[in-house]
Coordinates of C-alpha atoms in Angstrom, one line a residue:
Chain M
X286 CA -2.9 -51.7 -80.7
X287 CA -1.8 -50.6 -77.2
X288 CA -2.3 -46.8 -76.6
X289 CA 1.4 -46.3 -76.1
X290 CA 2.3 -47.8 -79.5
X291 CA -0.4 -45.8 -81.1
X292 CA 0.7 -42.4 -79.7
X293 CA 4.2 -42.9 -81.1
X294 CA 2.8 -44.0 -84.4
X295 CA 0.6 -40.9 -84.7
X296 CA 2.9 -38.3 -83.3
X297 CA 6.6 -38.8 -83.9
X298 CA 8.0 -36.0 -81.9
X299 CA 7.4 -33.4 -79.2
X300 CA 5.6 -36.0 -77.1
X301 CA 5.0 -34.7 -73.7
X302 CA 4.5 -37.2 -70.8
X303 CA 3.7 -36.0 -67.3
X304 CA 4.5 -37.9 -64.0
X305 CA 2.5 -37.3 -60.9
X306 CA 2.0 -39.2 -57.6
X307 CA -1.3 -40.8 -57.1
X308 CA -3.2 -39.5 -54.0
X309 CA -1.4 -36.2 -54.0
X310 CA -2.0 -33.4 -53.1
X311 CA -5.5 -34.7 -52.1
X312 CA -6.1 -38.4 -51.7
X313 CA -9.0 -38.2 -54.2
X314 CA -7.2 -36.1 -56.9
X315 CA -5.8 -39.0 -58.9
X316 CA -8.4 -39.0 -61.7
X317 CA -9.1 -35.2 -61.8
X318 CA -5.3 -34.6 -62.4
X319 CA -5.3 -37.1 -65.2
X320 CA -8.3 -35.6 -66.9
X321 CA -7.0 -32.0 -66.5
X322 CA -3.6 -33.0 -67.9
X323 CA -5.2 -34.6 -71.0
X324 CA -7.3 -31.5 -71.5
X325 CA -4.3 -29.2 -71.2
X326 CA -2.4 -31.1 -73.9
X327 CA -0.4 -34.0 -72.3
X328 CA 0.3 -36.9 -74.6
X329 CA 0.9 -39.5 -72.0
X330 CA 0.7 -39.9 -68.2
X331 CA 2.8 -41.7 -65.6
X332 CA 1.0 -42.2 -62.3
X333 CA 3.3 -43.0 -59.4
X334 CA 2.1 -45.4 -56.8
X335 CA 3.9 -44.4 -53.6
X336 CA 6.5 -46.4 -51.7
X337 CA 8.0 -45.7 -48.3
X338 CA 11.6 -46.0 -49.5
X339 CA 11.9 -44.5 -53.0
X340 CA 15.7 -44.6 -53.5
X341 CA 15.7 -43.3 -57.1
X342 CA 13.7 -40.2 -56.2
X343 CA 14.7 -36.7 -55.0
X344 CA 13.1 -34.8 -52.2
X345 CA 10.0 -33.5 -54.1
X346 CA 8.7 -36.9 -55.2
X347 CA 9.7 -38.4 -51.8
X348 CA 7.6 -35.8 -50.0
X349 CA 4.6 -36.3 -52.3
X350 CA 4.9 -40.1 -51.8
X351 CA 5.0 -39.7 -48.1
X352 CA 2.0 -37.4 -48.0
X353 CA 0.0 -39.8 -50.2
X354 CA 0.8 -42.8 -48.0
X355 CA 0.0 -40.8 -44.9
X356 CA -3.4 -40.0 -46.4
X357 CA -4.1 -43.6 -46.9
X358 CA -3.1 -44.5 -50.5
X359 CA -2.3 -48.1 -51.3
X360 CA -2.6 -50.2 -54.5
X361 CA -6.1 -51.4 -53.6
X362 CA -7.4 -47.9 -53.3
X363 CA -5.5 -46.8 -56.4
X364 CA -7.1 -49.5 -58.6
X365 CA -10.5 -48.6 -57.1
X366 CA -9.9 -44.9 -58.1
X367 CA -8.6 -46.0 -61.6
X368 CA -12.0 -47.6 -62.4
X369 CA -13.0 -44.1 -63.4
X370 CA -9.9 -43.5 -65.5
X371 CA -11.2 -44.4 -68.9
X372 CA -14.5 -42.5 -68.5
X373 CA -12.6 -39.3 -69.2
X374 CA -9.0 -40.1 -70.2
X375 CA -8.1 -41.4 -73.6
X376 CA -4.3 -40.9 -73.7
X377 CA -1.8 -43.7 -72.7
X378 CA -1.4 -44.2 -68.9
X379 CA 1.5 -45.9 -67.2
X380 CA 1.9 -46.8 -63.5
X381 CA 5.3 -46.1 -62.0
X382 CA 6.6 -47.4 -58.7
X383 CA 8.9 -49.7 -56.8
X384 CA 8.8 -53.5 -57.0
X385 CA 7.9 -54.4 -53.4
X386 CA 4.3 -53.2 -53.4
X387 CA 3.8 -55.1 -56.7
X388 CA 5.2 -58.2 -55.1
X389 CA 2.9 -58.0 -52.1
X390 CA -0.1 -57.3 -54.3
X391 CA 0.8 -60.2 -56.4
X392 CA 2.4 -59.8 -59.9
X393 CA -0.4 -61.5 -61.8
X394 CA -3.1 -59.8 -59.8
X395 CA -1.3 -56.4 -60.4
X396 CA -1.1 -57.0 -64.2
X397 CA -4.7 -58.1 -64.4
X398 CA -5.9 -55.0 -62.4
X399 CA -3.9 -52.8 -64.7
X400 CA -5.5 -54.3 -67.8
X401 CA -9.0 -54.0 -66.3
X402 CA -8.8 -50.3 -65.5
X403 CA -7.1 -49.4 -68.8
X404 CA -3.5 -48.9 -67.7
X405 CA -1.1 -49.5 -70.7
X406 CA 2.2 -50.1 -69.1
X407 CA 4.5 -49.9 -66.1
X408 CA 7.8 -48.4 -65.0
X409 CA 9.4 -50.3 -62.1
X410 CA 12.9 -48.8 -61.7
X411 CA 14.2 -51.4 -59.2
X412 CA 12.9 -54.4 -61.1
X413 CA 16.1 -55.8 -62.8
X414 CA 16.0 -56.7 -66.4
X415 CA 17.0 -60.3 -65.7
X416 CA 14.2 -60.8 -63.2
X417 CA 11.7 -59.2 -65.6
X418 CA 12.7 -61.5 -68.4
X419 CA 12.6 -64.6 -66.2
X420 CA 9.6 -64.1 -64.0
X421 CA 7.5 -61.1 -65.2
X422 CA 7.6 -60.8 -68.9
X423 CA 5.0 -63.5 -69.8
X424 CA 2.5 -62.1 -67.4
X425 CA 3.0 -58.5 -68.7
X426 CA 2.5 -59.7 -72.2
X427 CA -0.5 -61.8 -71.3
X428 CA -2.3 -58.6 -70.1
X429 CA -1.0 -56.5 -72.9
X430 CA 1.2 -54.3 -70.7
X431 CA 4.3 -52.5 -71.9
X432 CA 7.3 -52.6 -69.5
X433 CA 9.5 -49.5 -69.8
X434 CA 13.2 -49.8 -69.0
X435 CA 15.6 -47.0 -68.1
X436 CA 18.9 -46.3 -69.8
X437 CA 21.6 -44.0 -68.4
X438 CA 24.7 -42.4 -69.9
X439 CA 26.6 -45.3 -68.2
X440 CA 24.5 -48.1 -69.8
X441 CA 26.6 -50.2 -72.2
X442 CA 25.8 -50.5 -75.9
X443 CA 25.3 -54.3 -75.5
X444 CA 22.9 -53.7 -72.6
X445 CA 20.9 -51.1 -74.6
X446 CA 20.4 -53.6 -77.4
X447 CA 19.2 -56.1 -74.9
X448 CA 16.8 -53.6 -73.4
X449 CA 15.6 -52.7 -76.8
X450 CA 14.8 -56.3 -77.6
X451 CA 12.8 -56.6 -74.3
X452 CA 10.9 -53.3 -74.7
X453 CA 7.5 -52.9 -76.1
X454 CA 6.5 -49.2 -75.8
X455 CA 9.4 -46.9 -75.5
X456 CA 12.8 -46.6 -73.8
X457 CA 13.2 -44.1 -71.0
X458 CA 16.5 -42.2 -71.4
X459 CA 17.8 -40.6 -68.2
X460 CA 19.5 -37.3 -68.9
X461 CA 22.1 -38.2 -66.4
X462 CA 22.8 -40.8 -63.7
X463 CA 20.8 -39.0 -61.0
X464 CA 17.8 -39.1 -58.7
X465 CA 14.7 -37.3 -59.9
X466 CA 14.5 -33.5 -59.7
X467 CA 17.9 -32.4 -60.9
X468 CA 18.3 -29.8 -63.7
X469 CA 18.9 -31.0 -67.2
X470 CA 22.2 -29.6 -68.4
X471 CA 22.9 -30.7 -72.0
X472 CA 26.6 -30.6 -71.8
X473 CA 28.8 -31.9 -74.6
X474 CA 29.0 -35.4 -73.0
X475 CA 25.2 -35.6 -72.5
X476 CA 24.7 -34.4 -76.1
X477 CA 27.1 -37.1 -77.3
X478 CA 25.3 -39.7 -75.3
X479 CA 21.9 -38.7 -76.7
X480 CA 23.3 -38.6 -80.2
X481 CA 24.9 -42.0 -79.7
X482 CA 21.5 -43.5 -78.7
X483 CA 19.8 -41.8 -81.7
X484 CA 22.4 -43.2 -84.0
X485 CA 21.7 -46.8 -82.8
X486 CA 18.4 -46.8 -84.6
X487 CA 16.6 -48.8 -81.9
X488 CA 13.4 -50.6 -82.6
X489 CA 11.6 -48.6 -79.8
X490 CA 11.0 -44.9 -79.6
X491 CA 12.8 -43.0 -76.8
X492 CA 11.7 -40.4 -74.3
X493 CA 14.1 -38.3 -72.2
X494 CA 13.4 -37.8 -68.6
X495 CA 14.9 -36.6 -65.3
X496 CA 15.7 -32.9 -65.1
X497 CA 13.2 -31.5 -67.6
X498 CA 11.6 -28.5 -66.0
X499 CA 11.1 -25.8 -68.6
X500 CA 10.1 -25.3 -72.2
X501 CA 13.7 -24.8 -73.0
X502 CA 14.8 -28.1 -71.5
X503 CA 11.9 -29.9 -73.0
X504 CA 12.8 -28.6 -76.5
X505 CA 16.4 -29.8 -76.0
X506 CA 15.1 -33.2 -75.1
X507 CA 13.0 -33.3 -78.2
X508 CA 16.0 -32.6 -80.4
X509 CA 17.4 -36.0 -79.4
X510 CA 14.3 -38.2 -78.6
X511 CA 10.6 -38.6 -79.5
X512 CA 9.7 -36.5 -76.5
X513 CA 10.3 -35.6 -72.9
X514 CA 9.0 -36.6 -69.4
X515 CA 8.3 -34.1 -66.7
X516 CA 7.9 -35.2 -63.1
X517 CA 9.4 -33.2 -60.3
X518 CA 8.6 -29.7 -61.8
X519 CA 5.0 -30.7 -62.3
X520 CA 4.6 -32.2 -58.8
X521 CA 6.1 -29.0 -57.3
X522 CA 3.4 -26.9 -59.0
X523 CA 0.5 -28.8 -57.4
X524 CA 0.3 -28.4 -53.6
X525 CA -1.7 -25.2 -53.2
X526 CA -4.4 -23.3 -55.1
X527 CA -6.9 -24.6 -57.7
X528 CA -5.8 -27.9 -59.2
X529 CA -7.2 -27.3 -62.7
X530 CA -5.8 -23.8 -62.9
X531 CA -2.4 -24.9 -61.7
X532 CA -2.3 -27.6 -64.3
X533 CA -3.5 -25.2 -67.1
X534 CA -0.8 -22.7 -66.1
X535 CA 1.9 -25.3 -65.9
X536 CA 1.0 -26.9 -69.2
X537 CA 0.6 -23.6 -71.1
X538 CA 4.4 -23.1 -70.9
X539 CA 5.0 -26.3 -72.8
X540 CA 2.2 -26.2 -75.3
X541 CA 2.8 -22.5 -76.3
Chain Z
X101 CA 21.9 -78.0 -49.2
X102 CA 23.8 -74.9 -50.4
X103 CA 23.8 -72.2 -47.8
X104 CA 26.0 -69.8 -49.8
X105 CA 25.4 -67.6 -52.7
X106 CA 24.9 -69.2 -56.2
X107 CA 26.1 -67.9 -59.5
X108 CA 23.0 -65.8 -60.0
X109 CA 23.5 -63.9 -56.7
X110 CA 20.8 -65.8 -54.8
X111 CA 20.6 -67.8 -51.5
X112 CA 17.7 -70.1 -52.2
X113 CA 14.8 -67.7 -52.8
X114 CA 16.6 -64.6 -51.4
X115 CA 19.2 -62.1 -52.6
X116 CA 19.5 -60.8 -56.2
X117 CA 20.2 -57.2 -57.2
X118 CA 17.0 -55.1 -57.2
X119 CA 18.5 -51.8 -58.2
X120 CA 17.6 -49.0 -60.6
X121 CA 19.5 -48.8 -63.8
X122 CA 21.5 -45.9 -62.4
X123 CA 23.3 -48.3 -60.0
X124 CA 23.7 -51.1 -62.4
X125 CA 27.2 -50.2 -63.7
X126 CA 28.6 -49.7 -60.1
X127 CA 27.1 -53.0 -58.8
X128 CA 28.1 -54.9 -61.9
X129 CA 31.7 -53.6 -61.7
X130 CA 31.8 -54.9 -58.1
X131 CA 30.2 -58.2 -59.1
X132 CA 32.7 -58.9 -61.8
X133 CA 35.7 -57.9 -59.7
X134 CA 35.2 -58.6 -56.0
X135 CA 36.2 -62.3 -55.9
X136 CA 39.2 -61.7 -58.2
X137 CA 40.4 -58.8 -56.1
X138 CA 39.8 -60.4 -52.7
X139 CA 41.4 -63.7 -53.9
X140 CA 44.6 -61.9 -55.0
X141 CA 47.7 -62.7 -52.9
X142 CA 48.7 -59.1 -52.5
X143 CA 45.3 -58.1 -51.4
X144 CA 45.2 -60.9 -48.8
X145 CA 48.6 -59.9 -47.6
X146 CA 47.7 -56.3 -47.1
X147 CA 44.2 -57.2 -45.6
X148 CA 45.7 -59.5 -43.0
X149 CA 48.6 -57.2 -42.2
X150 CA 46.1 -54.4 -41.4
X151 CA 43.8 -56.8 -39.4
X152 CA 46.8 -57.9 -37.3
X153 CA 48.8 -54.7 -36.8
X154 CA 46.1 -52.0 -37.1
X155 CA 42.9 -53.7 -35.8
X156 CA 44.7 -55.9 -33.3
X157 CA 43.5 -59.3 -34.5
X158 CA 43.2 -62.1 -33.8
X159 CA 40.6 -61.1 -31.2
X160 CA 40.7 -63.4 -28.1
X161 CA 38.3 -66.3 -27.6
X162 CA 37.8 -66.0 -23.9
X163 CA 36.4 -68.7 -21.6
X164 CA 34.1 -66.7 -19.3
X165 CA 34.5 -68.8 -16.1
X166 CA 31.8 -67.2 -13.9
X167 CA 29.2 -67.1 -16.7
X168 CA 30.2 -70.8 -17.5
X169 CA 29.5 -71.7 -13.9
X170 CA 26.2 -69.9 -13.9
X171 CA 24.9 -71.6 -17.1
X172 CA 26.5 -75.0 -16.5
X173 CA 28.3 -74.9 -19.9
X174 CA 31.6 -73.6 -21.3
X175 CA 30.8 -70.1 -22.4
X176 CA 33.3 -68.7 -24.8
X177 CA 33.2 -65.0 -25.7
X178 CA 34.6 -64.0 -29.1
X179 CA 36.0 -60.6 -28.2
X180 CA 35.2 -58.4 -31.2
X181 CA 34.8 -55.6 -28.7
X182 CA 38.6 -55.5 -28.4
X183 CA 39.1 -54.5 -32.1
X184 CA 40.2 -51.0 -32.9
X185 CA 37.1 -48.8 -32.9
X186 CA 35.4 -51.2 -30.6
X187 CA 33.3 -53.5 -32.8
X188 CA 33.4 -56.1 -35.6
X189 CA 32.5 -53.4 -38.1
X190 CA 36.1 -52.6 -38.9
X191 CA 36.8 -56.1 -40.4
X192 CA 34.5 -55.1 -43.3
X193 CA 35.6 -51.5 -43.7
X194 CA 39.3 -52.5 -44.0
X195 CA 38.4 -55.0 -46.7
X196 CA 36.1 -52.7 -48.6
X197 CA 38.5 -49.7 -48.5
X198 CA 41.3 -51.8 -50.0
X199 CA 38.8 -53.0 -52.7
X200 CA 37.7 -49.5 -53.4
X201 CA 41.4 -48.5 -54.0
X202 CA 41.8 -51.4 -56.4
X203 CA 38.8 -50.1 -58.3
X204 CA 40.3 -46.7 -58.4
X205 CA 37.6 -45.0 -56.4
X206 CA 38.4 -41.6 -54.8
X207 CA 35.4 -41.0 -52.6
X208 CA 33.7 -43.2 -49.9
X209 CA 30.1 -43.1 -48.7
X210 CA 28.5 -45.1 -45.9
X211 CA 25.3 -45.3 -43.9
X212 CA 25.3 -45.7 -40.1
X213 CA 22.7 -46.3 -37.4
X214 CA 24.5 -46.3 -34.0
X215 CA 27.5 -44.8 -35.6
X216 CA 29.8 -47.8 -35.2
X217 CA 30.0 -48.5 -39.0
X218 CA 30.3 -44.8 -39.6
X219 CA 33.2 -44.6 -37.3
X220 CA 34.8 -47.7 -38.8
X221 CA 34.4 -46.2 -42.2
X222 CA 35.7 -42.8 -41.3
X223 CA 38.7 -44.5 -39.6
X224 CA 39.8 -46.4 -42.7
X225 CA 39.3 -43.3 -44.9
X226 CA 41.6 -41.4 -42.6
X227 CA 44.0 -44.3 -42.7
X228 CA 44.1 -44.3 -46.5
X229 CA 43.5 -40.6 -47.2
X230 CA 40.2 -40.9 -49.0
X231 CA 37.2 -38.5 -48.9
X232 CA 34.4 -39.8 -46.6
X233 CA 30.7 -38.9 -46.4
X234 CA 28.6 -40.7 -43.8
X235 CA 24.8 -40.6 -43.9
X236 CA 23.1 -40.9 -40.5
X237 CA 19.4 -40.4 -39.5
X238 CA 18.6 -37.1 -37.9
X239 CA 17.3 -38.9 -34.8
X240 CA 20.4 -41.2 -34.5
X241 CA 22.6 -38.1 -34.8
X242 CA 21.0 -36.7 -31.7
X243 CA 21.1 -40.0 -29.7
X244 CA 24.7 -41.0 -30.7
X245 CA 26.5 -37.7 -30.3
X246 CA 29.9 -39.2 -29.2
X247 CA 30.2 -41.2 -32.4
X248 CA 29.2 -38.2 -34.5
X249 CA 32.1 -36.3 -32.9
X250 CA 34.5 -39.2 -33.6
X251 CA 33.5 -39.3 -37.3
X252 CA 34.0 -35.5 -37.6
X253 CA 37.4 -35.6 -35.8
X254 CA 38.4 -38.4 -38.3
X255 CA 37.7 -36.0 -41.1
X256 CA 34.4 -37.4 -42.3
X257 CA 31.4 -35.3 -43.4
X258 CA 28.3 -36.4 -41.5
X259 CA 25.1 -35.8 -43.5
X260 CA 21.8 -35.8 -41.7
X261 CA 19.1 -38.0 -43.3
X262 CA 15.9 -36.1 -42.8
X263 CA 13.6 -38.2 -45.0
X264 CA 11.2 -40.9 -43.7
X265 CA 11.7 -42.0 -40.2
X266 CA 15.1 -40.4 -39.9
X267 CA 16.9 -43.5 -38.8
X268 CA 19.1 -46.3 -40.3
X269 CA 16.8 -47.3 -43.1
X270 CA 16.6 -43.7 -44.3
X271 CA 20.3 -43.2 -44.0
X272 CA 20.7 -46.2 -46.3
X273 CA 18.2 -44.6 -48.8
X274 CA 20.2 -41.4 -48.7
X275 CA 23.5 -43.2 -49.3
X276 CA 22.0 -45.0 -52.3
X277 CA 20.8 -41.7 -53.7
X278 CA 24.3 -40.3 -53.3
X279 CA 25.7 -43.3 -55.1
X280 CA 23.2 -42.8 -57.9
X281 CA 24.2 -39.2 -58.3
X282 CA 28.0 -40.0 -58.1
X283 CA 28.3 -43.2 -60.0
X284 CA 31.9 -43.0 -61.3
X285 CA 34.3 -42.0 -58.5
X286 CA 32.4 -43.2 -55.4
X287 CA 32.4 -46.5 -53.6
X288 CA 29.6 -47.2 -51.2
X289 CA 30.8 -49.2 -48.1
X290 CA 27.6 -51.0 -46.9
X291 CA 28.0 -51.9 -43.3
X292 CA 26.0 -55.1 -43.1
X293 CA 25.2 -58.2 -45.1
X294 CA 22.4 -56.4 -46.9
X295 CA 22.1 -54.7 -50.2
X296 CA 22.2 -55.9 -53.8
X297 CA 24.5 -58.9 -54.7
X298 CA 27.5 -59.0 -54.3
X299 CA 27.3 -57.0 -51.1
X300 CA 25.9 -59.7 -48.7
X301 CA 28.5 -62.2 -49.9
X302 CA 31.4 -59.6 -49.9
X303 CA 30.7 -58.4 -46.4
X304 CA 30.3 -61.9 -45.1
X305 CA 33.6 -62.9 -46.6
X306 CA 35.3 -60.0 -44.8
X307 CA 33.6 -60.8 -41.5
X308 CA 34.3 -64.5 -41.8
X309 CA 37.6 -63.9 -40.1
X310 CA 35.6 -64.1 -36.9
X311 CA 34.7 -67.8 -37.3
X312 CA 38.0 -68.6 -39.0
X313 CA 39.9 -67.5 -35.9
X314 CA 37.3 -69.1 -33.6
X315 CA 37.8 -72.5 -35.1
X316 CA 41.6 -72.3 -34.6
X317 CA 41.1 -71.1 -31.0
X318 CA 38.6 -73.8 -30.2
X319 CA 41.1 -76.4 -31.3
X320 CA 43.8 -74.9 -29.1
X321 CA 41.5 -74.6 -26.1
X322 CA 39.2 -77.6 -26.4
X323 CA 40.8 -79.9 -29.0
X324 CA 37.6 -79.7 -31.2
X325 CA 36.9 -77.0 -33.7
X326 CA 33.1 -77.7 -33.5
X327 CA 31.3 -76.2 -30.6
X328 CA 27.7 -77.3 -29.6
X329 CA 26.2 -73.8 -30.1
X330 CA 27.2 -70.5 -31.7
X331 CA 25.2 -67.4 -30.8
X332 CA 25.2 -63.9 -32.3
X333 CA 22.8 -60.9 -32.5
X334 CA 21.2 -60.0 -35.8
X335 CA 20.2 -56.5 -37.0
X336 CA 21.2 -56.7 -40.7
X337 CA 23.3 -59.5 -39.5
X338 CA 27.0 -58.9 -40.3
X339 CA 28.5 -60.1 -37.0
X340 CA 26.3 -63.1 -37.0
X341 CA 27.2 -64.0 -40.6
X342 CA 30.9 -63.6 -39.7
X343 CA 30.5 -65.7 -36.6
X344 CA 28.4 -68.4 -38.5
X345 CA 30.4 -68.5 -41.7
X346 CA 32.8 -71.4 -41.2
X347 CA 30.3 -73.3 -39.1
X348 CA 27.5 -73.3 -41.6
X349 CA 28.4 -76.5 -43.2
X350 CA 29.2 -78.2 -39.9
X351 CA 25.6 -79.3 -39.5
X352 CA 26.0 -80.6 -35.9
X353 CA 26.9 -77.1 -34.7
X354 CA 23.7 -75.3 -33.7
X355 CA 23.5 -71.7 -34.9
X356 CA 21.4 -69.3 -33.0
X357 CA 20.6 -65.8 -34.3
X358 CA 19.2 -63.4 -31.7
X359 CA 16.9 -60.6 -33.0
X360 CA 15.9 -57.5 -31.1
X361 CA 12.4 -58.0 -29.7
X362 CA 12.2 -54.4 -28.5
X363 CA 9.4 -53.9 -26.0
X364 CA 8.1 -57.4 -27.0
X365 CA 7.4 -59.0 -30.3
X366 CA 3.6 -58.3 -30.2
X367 CA 3.8 -54.7 -28.8
X368 CA 4.2 -52.9 -32.1
X369 CA 7.7 -51.7 -30.9
X370 CA 10.0 -54.5 -32.1
X371 CA 12.7 -55.3 -34.6
X372 CA 12.2 -59.1 -34.6
X373 CA 12.2 -59.4 -38.4
X374 CA 11.7 -63.2 -38.8
X375 CA 8.7 -63.0 -36.3
X376 CA 7.1 -60.0 -37.8
X377 CA 8.3 -59.8 -41.4
X378 CA 7.3 -61.3 -44.8
X379 CA 9.3 -61.9 -47.9
X380 CA 9.9 -58.8 -50.0
X381 CA 12.5 -56.5 -51.5
X382 CA 14.3 -53.8 -49.5
X383 CA 17.6 -52.0 -50.2
X384 CA 18.4 -54.0 -53.3
X385 CA 17.7 -57.6 -52.3
X386 CA 14.9 -60.0 -51.8
X387 CA 14.8 -61.0 -48.2
X388 CA 12.4 -60.9 -45.2
X389 CA 11.3 -57.5 -44.0
X390 CA 8.8 -55.8 -41.7
X391 CA 6.1 -54.3 -43.9
X392 CA 2.5 -53.5 -44.3
X393 CA 0.1 -55.6 -46.4
X394 CA 0.6 -53.0 -49.1
X395 CA 4.4 -53.5 -49.1
X396 CA 5.4 -50.3 -47.3
X397 CA 8.4 -50.8 -45.0
X398 CA 7.5 -50.6 -41.3
X399 CA 9.6 -48.7 -38.8
X400 CA 11.1 -51.1 -36.2
X401 CA 12.0 -50.4 -32.6
X402 CA 15.0 -51.6 -30.5
X403 CA 16.8 -50.0 -27.6
X404 CA 19.9 -50.8 -29.6
X405 CA 20.4 -48.6 -32.6
X406 CA 22.5 -51.3 -34.3
X407 CA 19.6 -53.7 -34.4
X408 CA 17.0 -51.1 -35.3
X409 CA 16.6 -52.2 -38.9
X410 CA 13.4 -53.6 -40.5
X411 CA 15.1 -56.4 -42.5
X412 CA 17.8 -59.0 -42.4
X413 CA 20.4 -60.0 -44.9
X414 CA 19.3 -62.5 -47.6
X415 CA 21.6 -65.2 -46.4
X416 CA 19.9 -65.0 -43.0
X417 CA 16.5 -65.2 -44.6
X418 CA 17.8 -68.4 -46.3
X419 CA 19.3 -69.9 -43.1
X420 CA 15.9 -69.1 -41.4
X421 CA 13.7 -70.6 -44.1
X422 CA 15.8 -73.8 -44.4
X423 CA 16.0 -73.9 -40.5
X424 CA 19.8 -74.2 -40.6
X425 CA 19.9 -71.5 -38.0
X426 CA 17.4 -70.8 -35.3
X427 CA 16.0 -67.3 -35.0
X428 CA 14.9 -66.1 -31.5
X429 CA 14.2 -62.7 -29.9
X430 CA 15.2 -60.9 -26.8
X431 CA 13.5 -57.8 -25.4
X432 CA 15.2 -54.5 -24.6
X433 CA 14.9 -55.2 -20.8
X434 CA 16.4 -58.7 -21.1
X435 CA 19.3 -57.4 -23.2
X436 CA 20.1 -54.6 -20.7
X437 CA 20.0 -57.0 -17.8
X438 CA 22.3 -59.4 -19.6
X439 CA 24.7 -56.5 -20.3
X440 CA 24.8 -55.7 -16.6
X441 CA 25.3 -59.3 -15.7
X442 CA 28.2 -59.7 -18.1
X443 CA 29.7 -56.5 -16.7
X444 CA 29.5 -57.5 -13.1
X445 CA 30.5 -61.2 -13.6
X446 CA 33.2 -60.8 -16.2
X447 CA 34.3 -57.2 -16.0
X448 CA 33.3 -56.7 -19.7
X449 CA 30.7 -53.9 -20.6
X450 CA 29.2 -55.2 -23.8
X451 CA 27.4 -53.2 -26.5
X452 CA 23.6 -53.5 -26.1
X453 CA 23.5 -55.3 -29.5
X454 CA 25.9 -58.0 -28.2
X455 CA 24.0 -58.2 -24.9
X456 CA 21.0 -59.5 -26.9
X457 CA 23.1 -62.6 -27.7
X458 CA 24.2 -63.0 -24.1
X459 CA 20.6 -62.7 -22.9
X460 CA 19.6 -65.8 -24.7
X461 CA 21.9 -67.9 -22.5
X462 CA 19.3 -67.4 -19.8
X463 CA 16.7 -69.2 -21.9
X464 CA 18.9 -72.2 -22.9
X465 CA 19.1 -75.5 -21.0
X466 CA 22.5 -77.0 -20.7
X467 CA 23.4 -80.4 -19.3
X468 CA 27.0 -79.5 -18.5
X469 CA 30.1 -79.6 -20.7
X470 CA 28.6 -78.1 -23.8
X471 CA 30.8 -75.7 -25.6
X472 CA 29.0 -72.4 -26.5
X473 CA 30.5 -69.5 -28.4
X474 CA 28.9 -66.1 -28.2
X475 CA 30.0 -63.3 -30.5
X476 CA 30.7 -60.2 -28.3
X477 CA 30.4 -58.0 -31.3
X478 CA 31.1 -54.7 -29.7
X479 CA 31.9 -52.8 -26.5
X480 CA 29.4 -50.8 -24.5
X481 CA 31.1 -47.5 -24.2
X482 CA 28.7 -45.9 -26.7
X483 CA 25.8 -47.2 -24.7
X484 CA 26.7 -45.8 -21.3
X485 CA 23.9 -43.2 -21.4
X486 CA 21.3 -45.9 -22.0
X487 CA 22.7 -48.2 -19.4
X488 CA 22.9 -45.4 -16.8
X489 CA 19.4 -44.2 -17.4
X490 CA 18.0 -47.7 -17.3
X491 CA 19.7 -48.8 -14.1
X492 CA 19.7 -45.3 -12.5
X493 CA 23.5 -45.3 -11.8

């Protein structure tokens, strides 16, 4: 069983997933951050591979991506670093990034490298569902990778069912149609949207992301989904000071 | 061979809609409606009325006699520089603002490099009374101050893109982020034949008025609607696609697309995408783009801000790969010289973008009597600083 499937089987709610950018703040911090996050209570990790033109991201993740690239991060180096991943990290790990670096690396070569280092799935926001189904799905399945799709408040019911049928891990619910790093406001319409999804009884579990920055917003997310994903708020906490202490302090708020 | 978009939004291997889910409803709404709206008789009537009485179309097809003598061929200039706002860009913004109204949008966003598309967008927003936000790279804001002033006077809000390289590519990223954050009431007027399907097709349809008129004018002036050559400059490629559109299936018409070679294709300061690029995905479509081995987008260079873009539209990538059009490059210096030559031989100061197309005439060999159409996509008023510095006037 894939580690993602396993975590949702063993722990049905309050699942906490953390996003961070590989090679940031220090180029060599990728594995240390993963290990510290698991130790501090994260249930799942999303490691961002940086891209020069991240259109779905707000300023914080853009800046971390740029710094990482400037320091020399690329997919070759990332997979080299990830060879150490499974020596210390047991929780599910996804890679998140844009489609062009994957295309240049080679889709099959990318999937194979993921499987070899123990990556469980991918989130590629600008890879369209129709392209995935036609050109990528078989390769992803061959290497046992989950592909995670995004759903927004504007996504139609019909499309959500289609996404559910193609998903094999969880579905990533965006709190609003927005770039990363906005604040989660659970207004009446957002609550209605989350409830609408919950009532659809999808085959896949759901995680809410985009805009979760505090225990309060995380708890709100957990009312409607199996858990929440934190990205920008975590990346913001990293740049200065001791890495492990920063991570412990950050995570203590959510695991209190 | 099909050179136009297929039902899946592709031109051969290129095109598609590589967009995050947040943009899917907007782009899908466009995809489902654009042909229906554009094909509607009332829309066509209004579009052509504005092109005629507001933009000043048809733009002349002018036989440039002194240039013709110099090159030993009949050099026809398609005078897009005479359009209202000074370039071909307004053909597209008129079309898209009418389309945005039909879709019930209240707010318009756009990206701009040199500022020509930004001005053309701000102009149609003023014309129709819609809110307008233009994203422009911080560096371009500094080097194109007169166009920034025009946009502001027209009532647009100009937002500085401070991410990445702070030029056109980053202005495009910021516009896409704005659209993600404002999905319901906003229409994004992309200024070139780039972006997710249906943008490349939609923009080329609006720009195709250029070749539609040219064919009629060629019949009047030469008795034959098929010239020997058609030339246009290519950044993203909207004037070239408009200039090529109705000639694409006339296989005996040679199409020449002129890219910005910058300081020279091999100098590391160039925007010659087909020479330096590889297949990949940028700004929502699969095309050819300048990138590192790791797939990071490379910053281009051109003296002309309008050609300073690391990709080309997907239809151009298809015309290049199938060899239906020939892609060549012209350096900064060659373009500036050609701009001066056109000014002093024909009394027309061309935009430096358009001067790239003119410069390629110097490299062609004519036997006499060939009919050659060059798209003079814009006027050079905005480039006076660059011309004056370069030539020391």
